[in-house]
PDB file of C-alpha atoms in Angstrom:
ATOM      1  CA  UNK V   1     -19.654  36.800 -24.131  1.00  0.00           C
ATOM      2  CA  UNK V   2     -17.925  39.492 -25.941  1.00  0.00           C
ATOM      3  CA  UNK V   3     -15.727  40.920 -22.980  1.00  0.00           C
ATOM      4  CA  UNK V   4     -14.640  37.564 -21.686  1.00  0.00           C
ATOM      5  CA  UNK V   5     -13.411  36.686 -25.748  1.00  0.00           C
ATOM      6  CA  UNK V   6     -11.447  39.684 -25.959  1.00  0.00           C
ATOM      7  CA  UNK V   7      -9.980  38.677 -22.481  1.00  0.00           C
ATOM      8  CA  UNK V   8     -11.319  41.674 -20.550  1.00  0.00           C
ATOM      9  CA  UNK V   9     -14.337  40.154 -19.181  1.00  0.00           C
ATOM     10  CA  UNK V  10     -14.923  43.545 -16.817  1.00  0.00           C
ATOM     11  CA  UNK V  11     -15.610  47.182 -17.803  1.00  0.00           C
ATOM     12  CA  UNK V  12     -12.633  49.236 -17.203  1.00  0.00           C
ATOM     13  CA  UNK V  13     -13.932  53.113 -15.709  1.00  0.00           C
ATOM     14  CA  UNK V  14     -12.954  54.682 -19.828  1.00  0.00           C
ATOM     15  CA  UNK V  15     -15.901  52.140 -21.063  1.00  0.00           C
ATOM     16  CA  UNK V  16     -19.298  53.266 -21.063  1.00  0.00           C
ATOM     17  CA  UNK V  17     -22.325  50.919 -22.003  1.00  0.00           C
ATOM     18  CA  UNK V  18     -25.418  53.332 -22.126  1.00  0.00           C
ATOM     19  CA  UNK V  19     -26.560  52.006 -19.192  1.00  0.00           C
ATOM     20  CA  UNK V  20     -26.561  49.323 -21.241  1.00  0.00           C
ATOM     21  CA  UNK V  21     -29.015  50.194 -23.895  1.00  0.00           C
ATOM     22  CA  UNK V  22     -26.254  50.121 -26.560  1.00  0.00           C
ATOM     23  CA  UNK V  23     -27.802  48.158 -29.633  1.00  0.00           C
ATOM     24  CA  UNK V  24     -25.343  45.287 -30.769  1.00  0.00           C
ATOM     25  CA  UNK V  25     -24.640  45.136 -34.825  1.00  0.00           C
ATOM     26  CA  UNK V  26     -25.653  48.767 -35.183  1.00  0.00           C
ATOM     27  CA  UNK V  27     -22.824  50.418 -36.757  1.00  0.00           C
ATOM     28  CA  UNK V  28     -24.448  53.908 -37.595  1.00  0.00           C
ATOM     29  CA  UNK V  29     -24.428  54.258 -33.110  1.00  0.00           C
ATOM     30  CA  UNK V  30     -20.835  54.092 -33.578  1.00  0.00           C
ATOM     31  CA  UNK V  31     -18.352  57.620 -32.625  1.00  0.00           C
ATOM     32  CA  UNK V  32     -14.846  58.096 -32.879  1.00  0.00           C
ATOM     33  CA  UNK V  33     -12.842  55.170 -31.306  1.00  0.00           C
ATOM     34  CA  UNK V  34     -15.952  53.337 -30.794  1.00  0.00           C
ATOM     35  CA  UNK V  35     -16.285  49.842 -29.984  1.00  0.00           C
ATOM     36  CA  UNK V  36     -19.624  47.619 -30.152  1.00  0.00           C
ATOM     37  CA  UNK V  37     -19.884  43.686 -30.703  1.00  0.00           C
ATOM     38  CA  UNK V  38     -20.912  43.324 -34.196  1.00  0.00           C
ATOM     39  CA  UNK V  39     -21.893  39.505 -34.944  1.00  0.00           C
ATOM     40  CA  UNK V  40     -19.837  38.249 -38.223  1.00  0.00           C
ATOM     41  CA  UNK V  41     -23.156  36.726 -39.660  1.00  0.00           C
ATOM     42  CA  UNK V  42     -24.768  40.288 -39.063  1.00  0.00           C
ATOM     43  CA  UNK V  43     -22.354  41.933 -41.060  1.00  0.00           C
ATOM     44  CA  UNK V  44     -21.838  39.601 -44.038  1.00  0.00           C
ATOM     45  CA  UNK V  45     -25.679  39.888 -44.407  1.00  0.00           C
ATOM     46  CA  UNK V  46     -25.843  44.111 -43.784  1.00  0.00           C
ATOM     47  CA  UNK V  47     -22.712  44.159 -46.402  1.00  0.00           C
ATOM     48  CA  UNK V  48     -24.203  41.874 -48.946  1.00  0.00           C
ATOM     49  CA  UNK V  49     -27.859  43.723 -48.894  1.00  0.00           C
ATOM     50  CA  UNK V  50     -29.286  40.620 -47.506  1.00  0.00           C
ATOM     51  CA  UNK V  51     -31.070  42.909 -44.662  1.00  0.00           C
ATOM     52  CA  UNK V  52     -33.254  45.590 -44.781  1.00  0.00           C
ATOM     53  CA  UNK V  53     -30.454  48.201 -43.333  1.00  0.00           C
ATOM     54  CA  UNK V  54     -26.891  48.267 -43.942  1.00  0.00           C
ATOM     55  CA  UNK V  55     -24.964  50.411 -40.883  1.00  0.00           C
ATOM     56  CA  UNK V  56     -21.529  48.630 -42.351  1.00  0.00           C
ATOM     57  CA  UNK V  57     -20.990  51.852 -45.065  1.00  0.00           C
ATOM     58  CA  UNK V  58     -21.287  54.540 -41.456  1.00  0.00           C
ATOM     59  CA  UNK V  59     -18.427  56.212 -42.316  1.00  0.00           C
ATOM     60  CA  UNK V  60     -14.940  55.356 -40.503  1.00  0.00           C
ATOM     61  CA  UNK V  61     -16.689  52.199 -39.413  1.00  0.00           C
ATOM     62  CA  UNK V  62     -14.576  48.839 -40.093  1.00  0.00           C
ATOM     63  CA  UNK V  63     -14.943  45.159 -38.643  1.00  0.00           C
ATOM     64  CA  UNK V  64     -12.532  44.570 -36.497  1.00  0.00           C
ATOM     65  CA  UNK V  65      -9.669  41.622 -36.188  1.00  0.00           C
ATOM     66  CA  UNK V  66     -10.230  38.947 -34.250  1.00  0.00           C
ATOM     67  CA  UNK V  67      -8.009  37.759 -31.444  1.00  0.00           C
ATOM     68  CA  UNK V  68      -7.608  34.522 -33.898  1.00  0.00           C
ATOM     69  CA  UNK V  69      -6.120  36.491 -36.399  1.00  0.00           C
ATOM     70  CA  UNK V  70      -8.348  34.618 -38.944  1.00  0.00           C
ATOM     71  CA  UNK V  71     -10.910  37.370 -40.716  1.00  0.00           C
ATOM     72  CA  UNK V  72     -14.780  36.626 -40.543  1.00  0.00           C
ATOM     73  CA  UNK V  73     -15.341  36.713 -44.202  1.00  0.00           C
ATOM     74  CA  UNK V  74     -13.929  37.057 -47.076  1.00  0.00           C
ATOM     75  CA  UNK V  75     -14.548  38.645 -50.560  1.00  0.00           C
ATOM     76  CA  UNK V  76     -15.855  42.171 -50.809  1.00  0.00           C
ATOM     77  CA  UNK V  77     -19.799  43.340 -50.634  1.00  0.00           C
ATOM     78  CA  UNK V  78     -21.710  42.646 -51.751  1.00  0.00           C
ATOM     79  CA  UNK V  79     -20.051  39.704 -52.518  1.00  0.00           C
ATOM     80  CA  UNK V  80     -19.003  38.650 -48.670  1.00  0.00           C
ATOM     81  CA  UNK V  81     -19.175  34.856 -47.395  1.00  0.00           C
ATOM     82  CA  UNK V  82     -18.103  33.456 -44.093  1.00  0.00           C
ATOM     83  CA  UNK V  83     -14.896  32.237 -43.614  1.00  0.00           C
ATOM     84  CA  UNK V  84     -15.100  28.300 -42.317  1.00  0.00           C
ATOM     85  CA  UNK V  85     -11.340  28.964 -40.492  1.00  0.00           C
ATOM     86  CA  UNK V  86     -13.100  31.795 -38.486  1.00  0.00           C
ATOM     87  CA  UNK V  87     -16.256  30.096 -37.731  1.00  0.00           C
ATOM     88  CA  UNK V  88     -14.186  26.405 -36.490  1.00  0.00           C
ATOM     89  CA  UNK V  89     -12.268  28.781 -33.870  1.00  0.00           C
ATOM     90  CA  UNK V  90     -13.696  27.352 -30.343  1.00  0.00           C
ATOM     91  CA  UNK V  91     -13.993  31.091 -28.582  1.00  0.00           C
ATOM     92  CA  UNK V  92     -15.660  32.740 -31.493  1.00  0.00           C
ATOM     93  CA  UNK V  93     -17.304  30.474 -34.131  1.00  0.00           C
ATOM     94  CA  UNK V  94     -20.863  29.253 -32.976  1.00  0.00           C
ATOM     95  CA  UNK V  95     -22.988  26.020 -34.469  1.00  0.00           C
ATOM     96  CA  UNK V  96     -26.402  26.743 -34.984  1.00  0.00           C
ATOM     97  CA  UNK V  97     -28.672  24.239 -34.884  1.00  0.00           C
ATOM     98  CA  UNK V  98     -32.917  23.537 -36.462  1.00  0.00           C
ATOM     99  CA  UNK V  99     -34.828  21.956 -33.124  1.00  0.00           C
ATOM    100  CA  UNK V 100     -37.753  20.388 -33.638  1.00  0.00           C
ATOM    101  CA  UNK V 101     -39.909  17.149 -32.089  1.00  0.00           C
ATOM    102  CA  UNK V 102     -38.745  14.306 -33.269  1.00  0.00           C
ATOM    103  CA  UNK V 103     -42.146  12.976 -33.359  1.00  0.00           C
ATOM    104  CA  UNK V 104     -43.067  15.868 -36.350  1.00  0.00           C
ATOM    105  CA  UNK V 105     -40.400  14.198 -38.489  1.00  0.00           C
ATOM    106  CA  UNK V 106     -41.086  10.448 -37.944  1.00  0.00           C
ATOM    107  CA  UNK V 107     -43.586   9.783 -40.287  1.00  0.00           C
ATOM    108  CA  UNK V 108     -45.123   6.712 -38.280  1.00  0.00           C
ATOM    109  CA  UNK V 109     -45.790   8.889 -35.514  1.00  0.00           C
ATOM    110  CA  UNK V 110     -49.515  10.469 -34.873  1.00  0.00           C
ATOM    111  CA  UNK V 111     -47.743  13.992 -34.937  1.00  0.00           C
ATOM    112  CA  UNK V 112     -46.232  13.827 -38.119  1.00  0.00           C
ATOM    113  CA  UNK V 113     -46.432  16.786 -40.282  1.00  0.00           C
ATOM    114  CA  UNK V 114     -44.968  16.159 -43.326  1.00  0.00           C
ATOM    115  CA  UNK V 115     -44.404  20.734 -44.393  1.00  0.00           C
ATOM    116  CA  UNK V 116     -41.980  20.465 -41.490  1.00  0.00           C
ATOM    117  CA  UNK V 117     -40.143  17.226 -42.090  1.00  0.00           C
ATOM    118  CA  UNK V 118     -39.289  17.948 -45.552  1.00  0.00           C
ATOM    119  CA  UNK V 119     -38.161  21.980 -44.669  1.00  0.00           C
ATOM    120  CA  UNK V 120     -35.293  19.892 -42.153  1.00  0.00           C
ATOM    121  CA  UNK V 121     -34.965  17.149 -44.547  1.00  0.00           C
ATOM    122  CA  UNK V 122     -31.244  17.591 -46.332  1.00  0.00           C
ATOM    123  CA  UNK V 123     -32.462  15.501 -49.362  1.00  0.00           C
ATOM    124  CA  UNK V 124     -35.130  17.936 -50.044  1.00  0.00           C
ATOM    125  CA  UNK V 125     -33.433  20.201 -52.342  1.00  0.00           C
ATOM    126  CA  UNK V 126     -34.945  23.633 -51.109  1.00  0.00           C
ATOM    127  CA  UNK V 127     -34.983  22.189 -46.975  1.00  0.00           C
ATOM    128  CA  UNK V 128     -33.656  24.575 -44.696  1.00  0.00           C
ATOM    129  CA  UNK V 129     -30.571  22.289 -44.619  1.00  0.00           C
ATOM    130  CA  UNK V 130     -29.711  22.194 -48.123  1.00  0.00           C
ATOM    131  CA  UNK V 131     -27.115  24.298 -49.548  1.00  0.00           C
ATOM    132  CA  UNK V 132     -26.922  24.494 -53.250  1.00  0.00           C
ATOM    133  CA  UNK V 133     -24.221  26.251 -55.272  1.00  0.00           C
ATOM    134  CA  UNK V 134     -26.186  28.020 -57.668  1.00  0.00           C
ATOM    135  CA  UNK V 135     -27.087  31.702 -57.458  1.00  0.00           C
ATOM    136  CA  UNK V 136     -30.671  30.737 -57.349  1.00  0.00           C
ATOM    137  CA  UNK V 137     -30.271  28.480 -54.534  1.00  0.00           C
ATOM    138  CA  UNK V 138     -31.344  28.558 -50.772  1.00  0.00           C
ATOM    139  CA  UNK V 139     -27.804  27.862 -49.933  1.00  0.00           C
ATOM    140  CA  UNK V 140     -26.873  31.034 -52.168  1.00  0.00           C
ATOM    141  CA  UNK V 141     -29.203  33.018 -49.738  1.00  0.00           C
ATOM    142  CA  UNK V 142     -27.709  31.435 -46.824  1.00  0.00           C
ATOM    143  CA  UNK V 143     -24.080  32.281 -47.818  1.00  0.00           C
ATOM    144  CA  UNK V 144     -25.506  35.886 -48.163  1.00  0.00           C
ATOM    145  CA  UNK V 145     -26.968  35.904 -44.734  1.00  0.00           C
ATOM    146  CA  UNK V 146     -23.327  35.097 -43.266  1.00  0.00           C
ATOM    147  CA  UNK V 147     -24.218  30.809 -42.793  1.00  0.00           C
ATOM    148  CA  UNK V 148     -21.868  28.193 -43.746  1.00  0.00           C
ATOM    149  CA  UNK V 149     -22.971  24.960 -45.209  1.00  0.00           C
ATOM    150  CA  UNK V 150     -24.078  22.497 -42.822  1.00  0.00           C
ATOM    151  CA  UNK V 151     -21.109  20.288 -41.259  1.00  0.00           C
ATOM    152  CA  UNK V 152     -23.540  17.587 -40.553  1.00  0.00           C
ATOM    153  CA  UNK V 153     -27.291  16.682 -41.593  1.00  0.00           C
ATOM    154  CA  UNK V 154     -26.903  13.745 -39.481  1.00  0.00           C
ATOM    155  CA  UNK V 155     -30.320  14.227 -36.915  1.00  0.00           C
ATOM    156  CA  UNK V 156     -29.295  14.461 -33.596  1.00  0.00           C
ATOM    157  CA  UNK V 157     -31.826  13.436 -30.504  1.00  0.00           C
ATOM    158  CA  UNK V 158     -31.890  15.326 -27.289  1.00  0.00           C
ATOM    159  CA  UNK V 159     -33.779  14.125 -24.474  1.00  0.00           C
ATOM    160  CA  UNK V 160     -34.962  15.928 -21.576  1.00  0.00           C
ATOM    161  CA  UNK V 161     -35.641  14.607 -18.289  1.00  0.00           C
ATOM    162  CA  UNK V 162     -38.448  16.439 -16.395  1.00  0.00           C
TER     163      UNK V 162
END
């Protein structure tokens, strides 16, 4: 993914991978003129001590711009949140989404469980899709972690066919 957002999906002969062992969002593996891909989320939540490690103070070690120009964050740590102009760019901001069976959240169905349909229920005020503004809140944590408040709470229904 990274290679083919920068526009230079192959590795030229200068690049070297470590056989591709090369841990992603690790700054502290980072030398001189390094490059690594470094997730925006991961970084916000390394910078803000939301994590148990922190490899964004290595020394020399800076998040790069991004081919969109628009930065990944703003504020300064530990005091970072994501940046919604970043995150809406098609190439490098990423939806995340809670799956679970519809048939745990309906509560006329014989699978029901009523813990999880409350932790993905947005009028629940400490659900996994609520996002408060107060320091206290589970969207406070969120924000810390890199995540954006939700665009949409609306469920959504995906159906397989086998």
């Amino acid at each position: 993914f990274f290679l083919g957002a920068i526009g230079n999906p192959t590795l030229g002969s200068c690049v070297t991978d470590a056989n591709g062992t090369t841990p992603e969002n690790d700054a502290s593996v980072l030398g001189t003129n390094d490059l690594i891909p470094f997730s925006a989320a991961s970084w916000i939540a390394q910078a803000n001590g939301a994590t148990g490690v922190n490899t964004t103070t290595t020394s020399g070690v800076k998040f790069g711009s991004p081919v969109n120009q628009e930065p990944a964050f703003t504020g300064t740590a530990p005091n970072l949140v994501p940046n919604i102009d970043f995150y809406k760019d098609a190439t490098f901001g990423r939806d995340t989404y809670l799956v679970v069976e519809y048939a745990r959240i309906v509560p006329s169905d014989d699978k029901y469980d009523a813990g999880l349909a409350n932790l993905v229920n947005p009028s629940v005020t400490n659900s996994l899709t609520s996002f408060g503004s107060l320091p206290t809140s589970v969207g406070a944590v969120k924000k810390k972690f890199g995540f954006l408040a939700p665009s949409t709470t609306t469920i959504q229904r995906a159906f397989a066919t086998l």
